[in-house]
Amino acid sequence: SYPMDPMMMLRAAAAITTVVAAILVASNWGPRTMVTGFAIFVVASIAWIADGWIEGKASLVAQNAILLVVNAVGIWRWGSRAAKSKPS
């Protein structure tokens, strides 16, 4: 086995967090889950932006900068509902 280089680790983390966030948001299990999913999407977008920046991939940076804003709006929209919901 060989050690993963930092870029492979960054991409693996970005991919895993993207999938986990998508599952949480798609599940629609409630406001807290939605906020958690959007928050994880924010982390994923930041990781993809870092990858794009390091690799000089402007399209990846632009796409994920927009998705970062979209996910921040998701947190804002679902945040008040999550604050009002009872813990599961």
mmCIF file of C-alpha atoms in Angstrom:
data_model
loop_
_atom_site.group_PDB
_atom_site.id
_atom_site.type_symbol
_atom_site.label_atom_id
_atom_site.label_comp_id
_atom_site.label_asym_id
_atom_site.label_seq_id
_atom_site.Cartn_x
_atom_site.Cartn_y
_atom_site.Cartn_z
ATOM 1 C CA SER A 1 0.000 0.000 0.000
ATOM 2 C CA TYR A 2 1.133 3.510 -0.668
ATOM 3 C CA PRO A 3 0.375 6.689 1.258
ATOM 4 C CA MET A 4 -2.159 9.043 -0.285
ATOM 5 C CA ASP A 5 -0.760 12.317 -1.446
ATOM 6 C CA PRO A 6 -2.390 15.486 -0.056
ATOM 7 C CA MET A 7 -4.385 16.180 -3.241
ATOM 8 C CA MET A 8 -5.831 12.661 -3.251
ATOM 9 C CA MET A 9 -6.811 13.120 0.391
ATOM 10 C CA LEU A 10 -8.425 16.491 -0.362
ATOM 11 C CA ARG A 11 -10.394 15.067 -3.292
ATOM 12 C CA ALA A 12 -11.458 12.000 -1.310
ATOM 13 C CA ALA A 13 -12.678 14.205 1.551
ATOM 14 C CA ALA A 14 -14.500 16.492 -0.882
ATOM 15 C CA ALA A 15 -16.178 13.555 -2.619
ATOM 16 C CA ILE A 16 -17.207 11.838 0.621
ATOM 17 C CA THR A 17 -18.613 15.013 2.168
ATOM 18 C CA THR A 18 -20.507 15.781 -1.055
ATOM 19 C CA VAL A 19 -22.159 12.346 -1.038
ATOM 20 C CA VAL A 20 -22.995 12.464 2.690
ATOM 21 C CA ALA A 21 -24.501 15.943 2.326
ATOM 22 C CA ALA A 22 -26.553 14.890 -0.693
ATOM 23 C CA ILE A 23 -27.941 11.890 1.212
ATOM 24 C CA LEU A 24 -28.912 14.061 4.177
ATOM 25 C CA VAL A 25 -30.585 16.759 2.085
ATOM 26 C CA ALA A 26 -32.365 14.235 -0.147
ATOM 27 C CA SER A 27 -33.616 12.289 2.881
ATOM 28 C CA ASN A 28 -35.579 15.327 4.088
ATOM 29 C CA TRP A 29 -35.748 13.786 7.588
ATOM 30 C CA GLY A 30 -36.427 17.162 9.130
ATOM 31 C CA PRO A 31 -35.068 20.667 9.546
ATOM 32 C CA ARG A 32 -32.043 19.716 11.653
ATOM 33 C CA THR A 33 -30.995 17.098 9.113
ATOM 34 C CA MET A 34 -31.413 19.607 6.302
ATOM 35 C CA VAL A 35 -29.242 22.189 8.065
ATOM 36 C CA THR A 36 -26.623 19.534 8.779
ATOM 37 C CA GLY A 37 -26.677 18.465 5.119
ATOM 38 C CA PHE A 38 -26.279 22.023 3.879
ATOM 39 C CA ALA A 39 -23.464 22.636 6.392
ATOM 40 C CA ILE A 40 -21.641 19.546 5.130
ATOM 41 C CA PHE A 41 -22.199 20.783 1.566
ATOM 42 C CA VAL A 42 -20.456 24.036 2.610
ATOM 43 C CA VAL A 43 -17.438 22.025 3.791
ATOM 44 C CA ALA A 44 -17.476 20.050 0.526
ATOM 45 C CA SER A 45 -17.647 23.246 -1.555
ATOM 46 C CA ILE A 46 -14.696 24.700 0.323
ATOM 47 C CA ALA A 47 -12.708 21.516 -0.305
ATOM 48 C CA TRP A 48 -13.573 21.567 -4.027
ATOM 49 C CA ILE A 49 -12.684 25.270 -4.222
ATOM 50 C CA ALA A 50 -9.299 24.503 -2.648
ATOM 51 C CA ASP A 51 -8.742 21.692 -5.155
ATOM 52 C CA GLY A 52 -9.696 23.933 -8.053
ATOM 53 C CA TRP A 53 -7.531 26.780 -6.795
ATOM 54 C CA ILE A 54 -4.472 24.566 -6.307
ATOM 55 C CA GLU A 55 -4.918 22.874 -9.673
ATOM 56 C CA GLY A 56 -5.801 26.071 -11.561
ATOM 57 C CA LYS A 57 -9.291 24.847 -12.489
ATOM 58 C CA ALA A 58 -11.300 28.066 -12.687
ATOM 59 C CA SER A 59 -14.527 26.268 -13.595
ATOM 60 C CA LEU A 60 -14.339 24.083 -10.467
ATOM 61 C CA VAL A 61 -13.689 27.160 -8.321
ATOM 62 C CA ALA A 62 -16.565 29.116 -9.910
ATOM 63 C CA GLN A 63 -19.032 26.231 -9.697
ATOM 64 C CA ASN A 64 -18.316 25.580 -6.045
ATOM 65 C CA ALA A 65 -18.251 29.262 -5.115
ATOM 66 C CA ILE A 66 -21.815 29.456 -6.442
ATOM 67 C CA LEU A 67 -22.769 26.225 -4.659
ATOM 68 C CA LEU A 68 -21.242 27.611 -1.454
ATOM 69 C CA VAL A 69 -23.654 30.556 -1.659
ATOM 70 C CA VAL A 70 -26.586 28.259 -2.506
ATOM 71 C CA ASN A 71 -25.802 26.061 0.503
ATOM 72 C CA ALA A 72 -25.400 29.067 2.798
ATOM 73 C CA VAL A 73 -28.891 30.139 1.698
ATOM 74 C CA GLY A 74 -30.091 26.610 2.490
ATOM 75 C CA ILE A 75 -28.688 26.898 6.007
ATOM 76 C CA TRP A 76 -30.301 30.313 6.418
ATOM 77 C CA ARG A 77 -33.698 29.117 5.139
ATOM 78 C CA TRP A 78 -33.771 25.902 7.174
ATOM 79 C CA GLY A 79 -31.990 27.293 10.241
ATOM 80 C CA SER A 80 -35.048 28.933 11.775
ATOM 81 C CA ARG A 81 -37.086 25.773 11.300
ATOM 82 C CA ALA A 82 -34.330 23.701 12.868
ATOM 83 C CA ALA A 83 -34.173 26.021 15.864
ATOM 84 C CA LYS A 84 -37.934 25.549 16.405
ATOM 85 C CA SER A 85 -37.920 21.770 15.948
ATOM 86 C CA LYS A 86 -37.635 19.334 18.793
ATOM 87 C CA PRO A 87 -34.474 17.230 19.014
ATOM 88 C CA SER A 88 -34.933 13.716 17.677
#
